[in-house]
Coordinates of C-alpha atoms and ligand atoms in Angstrom, one line a residue:
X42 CA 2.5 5.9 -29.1
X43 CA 4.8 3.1 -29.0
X44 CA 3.7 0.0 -28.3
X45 CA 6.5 -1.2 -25.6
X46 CA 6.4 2.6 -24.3
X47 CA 2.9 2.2 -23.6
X48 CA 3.4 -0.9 -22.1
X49 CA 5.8 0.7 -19.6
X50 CA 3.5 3.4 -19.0
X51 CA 0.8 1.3 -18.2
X52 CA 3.1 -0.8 -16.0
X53 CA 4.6 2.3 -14.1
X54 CA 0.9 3.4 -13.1
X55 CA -0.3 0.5 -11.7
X56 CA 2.9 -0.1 -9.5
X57 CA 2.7 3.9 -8.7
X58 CA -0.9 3.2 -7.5
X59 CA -0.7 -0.1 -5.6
X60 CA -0.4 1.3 -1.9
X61 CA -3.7 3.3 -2.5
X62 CA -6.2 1.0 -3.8
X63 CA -7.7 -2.5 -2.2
X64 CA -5.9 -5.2 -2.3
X65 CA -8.5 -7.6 -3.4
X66 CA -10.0 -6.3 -6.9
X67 CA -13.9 -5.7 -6.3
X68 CA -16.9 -8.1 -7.6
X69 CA -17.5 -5.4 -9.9
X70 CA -14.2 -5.3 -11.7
X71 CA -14.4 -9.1 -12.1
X72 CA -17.4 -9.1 -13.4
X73 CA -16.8 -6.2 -15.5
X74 CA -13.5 -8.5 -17.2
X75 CA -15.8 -11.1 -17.3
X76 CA -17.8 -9.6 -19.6
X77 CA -15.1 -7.4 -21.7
X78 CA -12.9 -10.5 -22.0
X79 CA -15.0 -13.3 -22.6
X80 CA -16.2 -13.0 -26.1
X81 CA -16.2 -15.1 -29.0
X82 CA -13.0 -16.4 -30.5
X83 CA -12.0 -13.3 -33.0
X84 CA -12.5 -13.7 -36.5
X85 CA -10.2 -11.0 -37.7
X86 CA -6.9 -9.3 -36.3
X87 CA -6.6 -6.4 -33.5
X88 CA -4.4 -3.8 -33.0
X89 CA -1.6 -4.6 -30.3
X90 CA -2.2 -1.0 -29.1
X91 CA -5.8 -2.2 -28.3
X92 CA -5.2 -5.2 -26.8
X93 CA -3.0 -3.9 -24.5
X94 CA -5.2 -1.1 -23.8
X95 CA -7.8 -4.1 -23.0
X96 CA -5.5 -5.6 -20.7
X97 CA -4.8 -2.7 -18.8
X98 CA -8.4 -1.5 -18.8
X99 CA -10.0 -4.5 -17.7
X100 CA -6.8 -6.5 -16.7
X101 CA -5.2 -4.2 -14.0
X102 CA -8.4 -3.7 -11.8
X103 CA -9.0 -7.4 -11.3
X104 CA -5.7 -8.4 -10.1
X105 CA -5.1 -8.9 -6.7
X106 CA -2.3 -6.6 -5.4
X107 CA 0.1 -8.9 -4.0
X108 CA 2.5 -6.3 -5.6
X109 CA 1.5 -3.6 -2.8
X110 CA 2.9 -3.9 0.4
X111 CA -0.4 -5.4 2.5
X112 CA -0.9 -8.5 0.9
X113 CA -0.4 -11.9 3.7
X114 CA -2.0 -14.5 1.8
X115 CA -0.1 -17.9 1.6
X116 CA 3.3 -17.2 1.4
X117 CA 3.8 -14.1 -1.5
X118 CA 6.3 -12.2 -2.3
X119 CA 6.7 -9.3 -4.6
X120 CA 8.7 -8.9 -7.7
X121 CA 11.9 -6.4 -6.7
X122 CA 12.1 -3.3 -9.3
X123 CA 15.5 -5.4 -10.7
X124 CA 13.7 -9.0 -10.8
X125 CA 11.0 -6.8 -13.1
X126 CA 13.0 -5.4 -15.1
X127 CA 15.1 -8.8 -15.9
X128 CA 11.7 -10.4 -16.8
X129 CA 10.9 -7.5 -19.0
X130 CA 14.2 -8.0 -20.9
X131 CA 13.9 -11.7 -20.8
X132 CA 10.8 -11.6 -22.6
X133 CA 12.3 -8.9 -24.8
X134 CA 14.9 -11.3 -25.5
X135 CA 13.2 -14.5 -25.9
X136 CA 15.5 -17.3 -25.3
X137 CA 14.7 -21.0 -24.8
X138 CA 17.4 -21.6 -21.6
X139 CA 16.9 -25.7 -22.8
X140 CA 20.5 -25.3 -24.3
X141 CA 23.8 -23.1 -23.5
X142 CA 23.7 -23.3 -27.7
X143 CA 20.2 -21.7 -27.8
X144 CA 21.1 -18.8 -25.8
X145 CA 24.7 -18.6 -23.8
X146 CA 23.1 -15.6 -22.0
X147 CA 20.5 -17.7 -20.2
X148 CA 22.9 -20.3 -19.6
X149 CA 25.8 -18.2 -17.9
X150 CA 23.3 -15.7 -15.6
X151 CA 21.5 -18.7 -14.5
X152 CA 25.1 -20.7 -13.3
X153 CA 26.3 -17.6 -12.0
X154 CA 22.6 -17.1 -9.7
X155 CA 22.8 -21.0 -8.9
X156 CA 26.4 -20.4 -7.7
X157 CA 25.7 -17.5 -5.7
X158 CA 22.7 -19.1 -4.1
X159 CA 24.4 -21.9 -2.8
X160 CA 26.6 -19.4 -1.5
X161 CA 23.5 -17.9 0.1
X162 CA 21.7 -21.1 1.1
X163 CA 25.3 -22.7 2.6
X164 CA 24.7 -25.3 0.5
X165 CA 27.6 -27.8 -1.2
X166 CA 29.4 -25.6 -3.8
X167 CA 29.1 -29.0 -6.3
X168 CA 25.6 -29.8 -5.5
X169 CA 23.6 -29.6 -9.0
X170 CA 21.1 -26.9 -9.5
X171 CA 17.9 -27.1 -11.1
X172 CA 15.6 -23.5 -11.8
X173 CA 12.3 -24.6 -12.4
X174 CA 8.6 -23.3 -12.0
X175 CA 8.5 -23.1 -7.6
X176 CA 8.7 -25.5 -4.9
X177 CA 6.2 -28.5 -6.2
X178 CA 8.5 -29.4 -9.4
X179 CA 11.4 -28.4 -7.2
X180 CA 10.1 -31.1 -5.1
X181 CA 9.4 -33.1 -7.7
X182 CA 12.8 -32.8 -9.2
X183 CA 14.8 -33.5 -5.9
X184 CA 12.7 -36.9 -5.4
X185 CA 13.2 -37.8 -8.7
X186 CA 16.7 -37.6 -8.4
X187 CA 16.6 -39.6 -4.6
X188 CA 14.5 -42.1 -6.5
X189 CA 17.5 -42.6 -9.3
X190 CA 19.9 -42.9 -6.5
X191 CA 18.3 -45.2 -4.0
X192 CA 17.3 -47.4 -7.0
X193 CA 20.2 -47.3 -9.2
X194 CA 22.0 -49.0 -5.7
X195 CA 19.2 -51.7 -6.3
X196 CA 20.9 -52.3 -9.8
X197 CA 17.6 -51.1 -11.2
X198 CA 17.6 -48.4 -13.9
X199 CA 14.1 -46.6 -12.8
X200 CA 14.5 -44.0 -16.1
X201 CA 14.6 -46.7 -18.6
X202 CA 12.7 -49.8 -16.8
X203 CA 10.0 -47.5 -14.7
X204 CA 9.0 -48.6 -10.9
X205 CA 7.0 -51.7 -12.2
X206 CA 8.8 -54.6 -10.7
X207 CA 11.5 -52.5 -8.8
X208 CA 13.0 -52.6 -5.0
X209 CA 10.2 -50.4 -3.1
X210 CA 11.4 -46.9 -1.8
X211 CA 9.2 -46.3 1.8
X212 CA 8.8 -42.7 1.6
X213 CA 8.9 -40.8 5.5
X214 CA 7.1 -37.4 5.9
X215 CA 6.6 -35.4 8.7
X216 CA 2.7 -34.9 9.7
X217 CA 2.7 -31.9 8.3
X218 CA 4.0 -32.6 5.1
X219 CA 2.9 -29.5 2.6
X220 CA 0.3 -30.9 0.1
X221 CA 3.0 -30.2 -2.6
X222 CA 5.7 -32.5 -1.7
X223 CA 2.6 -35.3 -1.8
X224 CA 1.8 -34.4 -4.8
X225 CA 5.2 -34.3 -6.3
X226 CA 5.3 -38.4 -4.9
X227 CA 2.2 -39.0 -7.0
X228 CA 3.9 -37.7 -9.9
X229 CA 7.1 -40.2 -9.5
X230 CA 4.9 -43.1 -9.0
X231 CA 5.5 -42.8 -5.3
X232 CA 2.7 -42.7 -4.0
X233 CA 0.6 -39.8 -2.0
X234 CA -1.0 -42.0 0.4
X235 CA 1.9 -45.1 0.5
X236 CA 3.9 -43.0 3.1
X237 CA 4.5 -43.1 6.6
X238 CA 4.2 -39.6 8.4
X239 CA 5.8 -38.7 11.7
X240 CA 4.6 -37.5 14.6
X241 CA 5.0 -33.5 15.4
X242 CA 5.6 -31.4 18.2
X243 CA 3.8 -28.7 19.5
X244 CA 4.8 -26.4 16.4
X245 CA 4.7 -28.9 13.9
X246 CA 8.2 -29.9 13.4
X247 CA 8.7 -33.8 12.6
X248 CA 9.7 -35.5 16.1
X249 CA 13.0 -36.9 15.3
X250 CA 12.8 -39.7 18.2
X251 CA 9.9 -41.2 16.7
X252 CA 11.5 -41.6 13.0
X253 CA 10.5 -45.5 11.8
X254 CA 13.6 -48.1 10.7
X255 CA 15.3 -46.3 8.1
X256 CA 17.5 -48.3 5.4
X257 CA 19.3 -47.8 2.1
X258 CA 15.6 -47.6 -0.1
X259 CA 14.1 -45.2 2.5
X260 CA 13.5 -41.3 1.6
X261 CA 13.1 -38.8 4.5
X262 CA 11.4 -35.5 3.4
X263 CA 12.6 -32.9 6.2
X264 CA 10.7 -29.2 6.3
X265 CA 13.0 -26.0 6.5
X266 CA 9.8 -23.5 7.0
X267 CA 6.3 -25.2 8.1
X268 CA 3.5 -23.3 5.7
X269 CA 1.8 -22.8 8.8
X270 CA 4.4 -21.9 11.9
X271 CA 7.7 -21.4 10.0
X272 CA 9.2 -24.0 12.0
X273 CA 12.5 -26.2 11.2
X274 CA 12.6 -29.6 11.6
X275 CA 15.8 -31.0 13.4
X276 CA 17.5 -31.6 10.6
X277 CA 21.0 -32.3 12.1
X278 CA 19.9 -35.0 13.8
X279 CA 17.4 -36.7 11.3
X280 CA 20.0 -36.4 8.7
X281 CA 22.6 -38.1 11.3
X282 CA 20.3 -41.0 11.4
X283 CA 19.0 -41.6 8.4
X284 CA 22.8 -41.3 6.9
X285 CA 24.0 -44.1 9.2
X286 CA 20.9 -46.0 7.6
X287 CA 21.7 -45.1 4.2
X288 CA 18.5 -43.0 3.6
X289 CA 18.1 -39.9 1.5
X290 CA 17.2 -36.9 2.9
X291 CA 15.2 -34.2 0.9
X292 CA 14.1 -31.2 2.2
X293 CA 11.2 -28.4 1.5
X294 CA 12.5 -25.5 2.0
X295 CA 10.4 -23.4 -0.1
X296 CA 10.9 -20.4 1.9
X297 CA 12.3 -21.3 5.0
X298 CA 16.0 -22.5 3.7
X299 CA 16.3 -18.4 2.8
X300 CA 16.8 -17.9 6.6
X301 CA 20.5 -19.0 5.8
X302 CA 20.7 -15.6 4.6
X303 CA 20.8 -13.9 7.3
X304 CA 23.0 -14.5 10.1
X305 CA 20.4 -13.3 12.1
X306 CA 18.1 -16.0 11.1
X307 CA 20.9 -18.7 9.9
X308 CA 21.1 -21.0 13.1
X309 CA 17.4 -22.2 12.5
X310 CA 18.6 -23.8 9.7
X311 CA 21.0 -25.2 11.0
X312 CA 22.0 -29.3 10.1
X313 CA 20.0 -28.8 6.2
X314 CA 22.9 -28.3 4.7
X315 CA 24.1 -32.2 5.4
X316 CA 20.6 -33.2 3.3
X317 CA 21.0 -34.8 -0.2
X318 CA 18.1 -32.6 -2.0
X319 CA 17.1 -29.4 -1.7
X320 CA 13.7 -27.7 -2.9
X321 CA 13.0 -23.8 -2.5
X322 CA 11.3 -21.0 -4.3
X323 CA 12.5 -17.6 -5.9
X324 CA 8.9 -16.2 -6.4
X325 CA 8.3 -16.7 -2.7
X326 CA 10.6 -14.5 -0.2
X327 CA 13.8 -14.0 -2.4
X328 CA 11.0 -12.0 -4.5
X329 CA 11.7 -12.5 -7.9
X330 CA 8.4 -12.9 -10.4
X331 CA 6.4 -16.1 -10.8
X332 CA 7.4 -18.5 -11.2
X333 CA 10.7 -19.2 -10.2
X334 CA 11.4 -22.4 -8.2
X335 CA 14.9 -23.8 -7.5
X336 CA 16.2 -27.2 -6.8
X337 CA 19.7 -28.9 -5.8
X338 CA 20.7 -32.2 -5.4
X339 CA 24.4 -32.5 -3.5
X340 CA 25.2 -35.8 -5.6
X341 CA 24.7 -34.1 -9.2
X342 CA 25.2 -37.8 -11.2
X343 CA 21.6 -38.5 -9.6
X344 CA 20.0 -35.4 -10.8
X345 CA 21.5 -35.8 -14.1
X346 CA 20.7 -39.7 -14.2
X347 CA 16.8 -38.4 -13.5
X348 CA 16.6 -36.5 -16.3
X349 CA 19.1 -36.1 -19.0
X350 CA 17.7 -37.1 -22.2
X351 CA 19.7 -37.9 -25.6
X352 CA 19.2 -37.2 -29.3
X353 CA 21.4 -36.9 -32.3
X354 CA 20.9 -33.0 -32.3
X355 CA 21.5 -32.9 -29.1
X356 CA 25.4 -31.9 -29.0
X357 CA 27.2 -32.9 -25.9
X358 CA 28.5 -30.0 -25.0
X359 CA 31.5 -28.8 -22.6
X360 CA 28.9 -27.0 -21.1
X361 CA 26.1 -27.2 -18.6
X362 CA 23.2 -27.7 -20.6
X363 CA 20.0 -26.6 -17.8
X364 CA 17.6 -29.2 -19.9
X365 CA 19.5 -32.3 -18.4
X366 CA 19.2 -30.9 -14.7
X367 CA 15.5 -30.2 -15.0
X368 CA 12.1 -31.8 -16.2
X369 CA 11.5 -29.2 -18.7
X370 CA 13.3 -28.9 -21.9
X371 CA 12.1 -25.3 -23.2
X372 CA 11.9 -22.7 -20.8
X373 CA 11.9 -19.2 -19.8
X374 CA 15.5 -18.0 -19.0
X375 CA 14.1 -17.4 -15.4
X376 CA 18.2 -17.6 -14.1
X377 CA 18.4 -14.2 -15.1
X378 CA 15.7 -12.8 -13.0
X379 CA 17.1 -14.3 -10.1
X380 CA 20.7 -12.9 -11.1
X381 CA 19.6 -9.8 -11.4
X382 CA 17.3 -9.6 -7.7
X383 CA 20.6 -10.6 -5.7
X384 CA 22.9 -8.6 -7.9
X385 CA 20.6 -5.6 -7.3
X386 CA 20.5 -6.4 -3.4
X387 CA 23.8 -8.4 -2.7
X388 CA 24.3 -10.4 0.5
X389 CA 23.4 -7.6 2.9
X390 CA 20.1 -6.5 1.1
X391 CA 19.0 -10.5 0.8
X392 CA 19.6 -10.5 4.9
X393 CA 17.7 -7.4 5.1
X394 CA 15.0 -8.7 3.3
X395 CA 14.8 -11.5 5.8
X396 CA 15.3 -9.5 8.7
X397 CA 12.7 -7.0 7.7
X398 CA 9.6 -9.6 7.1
X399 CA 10.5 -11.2 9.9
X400 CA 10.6 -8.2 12.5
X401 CA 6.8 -7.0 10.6
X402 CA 5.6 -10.3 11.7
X403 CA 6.8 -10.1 15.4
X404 CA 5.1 -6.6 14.9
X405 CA 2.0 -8.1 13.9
X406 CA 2.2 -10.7 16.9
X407 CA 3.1 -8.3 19.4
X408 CA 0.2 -5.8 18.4
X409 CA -2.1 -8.8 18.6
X410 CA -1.3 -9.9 21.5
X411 CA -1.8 -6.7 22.9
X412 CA -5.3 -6.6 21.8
X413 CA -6.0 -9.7 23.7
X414 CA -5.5 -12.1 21.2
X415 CA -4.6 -15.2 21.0
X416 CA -1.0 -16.2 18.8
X417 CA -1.1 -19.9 18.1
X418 CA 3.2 -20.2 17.1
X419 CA 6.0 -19.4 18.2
X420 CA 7.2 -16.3 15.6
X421 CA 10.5 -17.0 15.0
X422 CA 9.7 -16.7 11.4
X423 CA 7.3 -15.0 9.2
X424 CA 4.5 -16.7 9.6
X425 CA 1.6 -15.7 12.3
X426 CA -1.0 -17.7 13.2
X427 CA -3.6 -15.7 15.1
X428 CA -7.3 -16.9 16.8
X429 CA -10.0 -14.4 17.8
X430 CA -12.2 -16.7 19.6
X431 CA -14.4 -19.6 18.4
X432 CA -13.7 -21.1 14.8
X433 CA -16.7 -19.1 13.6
X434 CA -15.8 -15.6 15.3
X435 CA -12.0 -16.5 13.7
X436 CA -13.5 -16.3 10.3
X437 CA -15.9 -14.0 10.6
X438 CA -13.1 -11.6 11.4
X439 CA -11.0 -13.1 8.1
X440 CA -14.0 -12.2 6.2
X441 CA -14.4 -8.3 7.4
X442 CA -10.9 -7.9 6.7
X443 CA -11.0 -9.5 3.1
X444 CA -14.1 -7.5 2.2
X445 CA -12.4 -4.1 4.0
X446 CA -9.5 -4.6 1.4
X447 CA -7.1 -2.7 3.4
X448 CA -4.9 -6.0 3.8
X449 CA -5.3 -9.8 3.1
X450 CA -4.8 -12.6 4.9
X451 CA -6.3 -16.5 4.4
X452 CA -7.7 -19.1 6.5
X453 CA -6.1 -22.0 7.8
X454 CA -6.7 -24.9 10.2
X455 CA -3.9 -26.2 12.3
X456 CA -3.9 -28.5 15.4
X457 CA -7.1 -28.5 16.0
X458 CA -7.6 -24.5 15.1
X459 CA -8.7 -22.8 12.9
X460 CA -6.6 -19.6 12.6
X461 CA -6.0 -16.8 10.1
X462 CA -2.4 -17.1 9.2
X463 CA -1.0 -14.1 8.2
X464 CA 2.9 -14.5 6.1
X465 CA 5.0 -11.8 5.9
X466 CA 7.2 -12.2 2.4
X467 CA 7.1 -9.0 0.2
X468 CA 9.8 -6.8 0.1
X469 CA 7.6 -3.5 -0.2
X470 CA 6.4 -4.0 2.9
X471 CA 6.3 -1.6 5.8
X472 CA 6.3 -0.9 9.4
X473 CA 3.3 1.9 8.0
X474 CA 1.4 -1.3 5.6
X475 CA 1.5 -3.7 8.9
X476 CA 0.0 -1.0 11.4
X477 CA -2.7 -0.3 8.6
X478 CA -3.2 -3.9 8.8
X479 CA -3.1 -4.5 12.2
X480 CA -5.8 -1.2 12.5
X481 CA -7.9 -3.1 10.3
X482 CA -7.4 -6.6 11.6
X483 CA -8.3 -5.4 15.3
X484 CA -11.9 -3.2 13.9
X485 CA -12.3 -6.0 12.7
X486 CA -13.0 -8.0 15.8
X487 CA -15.0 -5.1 17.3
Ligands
PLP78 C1 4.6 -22.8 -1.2 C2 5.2 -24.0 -0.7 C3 5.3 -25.1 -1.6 C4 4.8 -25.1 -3.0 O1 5.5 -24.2 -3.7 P1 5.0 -23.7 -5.2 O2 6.0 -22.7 -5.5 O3 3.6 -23.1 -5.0 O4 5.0 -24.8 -6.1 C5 5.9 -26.3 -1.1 N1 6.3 -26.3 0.2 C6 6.2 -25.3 1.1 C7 6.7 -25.4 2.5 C8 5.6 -24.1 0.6 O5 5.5 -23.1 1.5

């Protein structure tokens, strides 16, 4: 057979069989790729037709089926059957979307998604646009461009001369900053640790009357979706200040910003459009394939200062060229995959999607609840955070659900709990998945 048709074949049964079989693969299908897979370096060539077969044979039964509809980990979405069948052709394709000269294709699907997801997001219609690999280097790129900005007022060029010897930036972060965003500071020479974290309320959103002196070197890093609770951080009134200061306001949005979409949803994001830089994620709940991150910085001159480069073949063109908006030069032409998800849904079916996870996840508090439990935040999102007694009872449940495989959902500690924290992102989700979940969930405790 064809090699490509076999591929789709394969493809086609494993999404065809996703609802039936455990989420988690077992220790025996691991163990079983272990051994298939990890052989000596090959000496001589194999067919395609059996490394594929390879793939799927020991491949497919190992992955985790975040795919399926019963999958709560972290915060995962699916791939749509459009967003799939873009990557497919994208890596049919195979074009570097560094240059509009190395493919126009990439270049014009990938404005035309940037464009429509400002639209989307409510964001500035000439804020920059940056599609990257998810929230970290979407994090990363919006703080590189705050540093350019905040620096280049200094009168120092931070590109060409580094951060030895500059102004200092003080970096504020709420308290509880996602691990990401500190990591993205460690990469710009920032600093992880050399920031000074605000207090939060009783859901975790930064406390906007206990923000420090702001000035005209400070960045504030604002939340739109806490990994935990879902919740906002008052962004209207944290960007008020810190504007009147001078400051630059970034915010993480990896998920949360997408509430825009909905008008259901839109008012609890509500003042994070008057930020400077923006950081979200397509692989998350717009569900498009990993990886997919987008960033967008409203002054584009500061993204473009952080990280346009020059060489002699590099033609100025009279066109956006993606590779002086983002870190990377090469990459994958992932602007068409998010194209072709809200092109395949338009503005209704992205509020849908929205609506949808979020109504599963008051499902799963409400049956909760019911059973006597106890929910930690308020759901206003898609995030649940449940208890089922002491820390040890909490994951002793956790660990009779993950070894049941019906559904998955992780561990987390917050304010002094620990909780399992169940996220609600995928678009193949159902009322039917969360019942089977919650069913499993609640034998769990018994
Ligand atoms: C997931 C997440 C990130 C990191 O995103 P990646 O796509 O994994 O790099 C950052 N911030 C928040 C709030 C997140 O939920």
């Amino acid at each position: 057979m064809d090699l490509l048709q076999d591929a789709a074949r394969r493809a086609n049964l494993y999404l065809n069989s996703i609802h039936d079989r455990r989420v988690t693969p077992t220790p025996e299908s691991i163990a079983a790729l272990e051994t298939a897979i990890k052989t000596e370096l090959p000496e001589t060539p194999t067919a395609a037709e059996t490394v594929l077969a390879d793939l799927d044979q020991f491949g497919s039964p190992a992955t985790v089926a975040s795919q399926g509809g019963r999958f709560f980990g972290f915060v995962t979405g699916g791939t749509t059957p459009a967003a799939l069948a873009a990557s497919w052709m994208i890596s049919t394709w195979d074009q570097n979307a560094a240059l509009r000269v190395m493919s126009p294709a990439a270049a014009i699907f990938e404005e035309t998604a940037l464009t429509w997801l400002r639209g989307l997001l409510n964001l500035p219609a000439d804020a920059a646009g940056a599609v990257v690999t998810g929230a970290t280097m979407a994090n990363f790129t919006g703080l590189a461009a705050a540093r350019h900005a905040l620096l280049q007022k200094q009168n120092w060029d931070v590109e060409n001369d580094g951060l030895f010897g500059a102004p200092p930036i003080t970096v504020v972060v709420g308290g509880e900053v996602h691990v990401s965003l500190l990591k993205a500071l460690g990469m710009l020479g920032l600093g992880r640790r050399r920031v000074i974290r605000v207090p939060v309320d009783g859901q975790g959103r930064m406390r906007a009357d206990s923000l420090p002196p702001l000035n005209e070197t400070t960045i504030v890093c604002i939340q739109a979706g806490n990994v935990n609770t879902g919740a906002f951080d008052p962004a209207a009134e944290i960007c008020e200040a810190a504007h009147k200061a001078g400051a630059w306001v970034h915010v993480d949005g990896a998920f949360g910003l997408f509430a825009a979409m909905s008008p259901q949803y839109r008012h609890l994001t509500t003042g994070f459009a008057q930020a400077d830089s923006w950081a979200t994620d397509g692989h998350k709940w717009p569900n498009v394939g990993y990886d997919c991150g987008l960033a967008f910085v409203r002054d584009s001159e500061a993204l473009r200062g952080a990280m346009t480069m020059n060489a002699a073949y590099l033609p100025p063109g009279a066109h956006r060229d993606p590779c002086h908006y983002t870190p990377e030069m090469s990459r994958r032409a992932r602007g068409v995959e998010l194209w072709a998800a809200i092109r395949a849904q338009g503005r209704t079916g992205m509020a849908a999607l929205i609506e949808r996870t979020c109504s599963h996840a008051r499902r799963f508090a409400d049956g909760l609840r019911a059973a006597g439990h106890t929910v930690l935040n308020d759901v206003e999102l898609n995030q649940v955070l449940v208890t089922f007694g002491t820390p040890e009872q909490t994951l002793a449940v956790m660990r009779r659900v993950q070894a049941e495989g019906i559904c998955w959902c992780g561990e987390t500690e917050w304010q002094g709990h620990v909780a399992m924290r169940i996220s609600v992102s995928s678009w193949a989700t159902t009322e039917a998945d969360v019942d089977a979940a919650l069913a499993s969930i609640l034998r769990a405790t018994q």
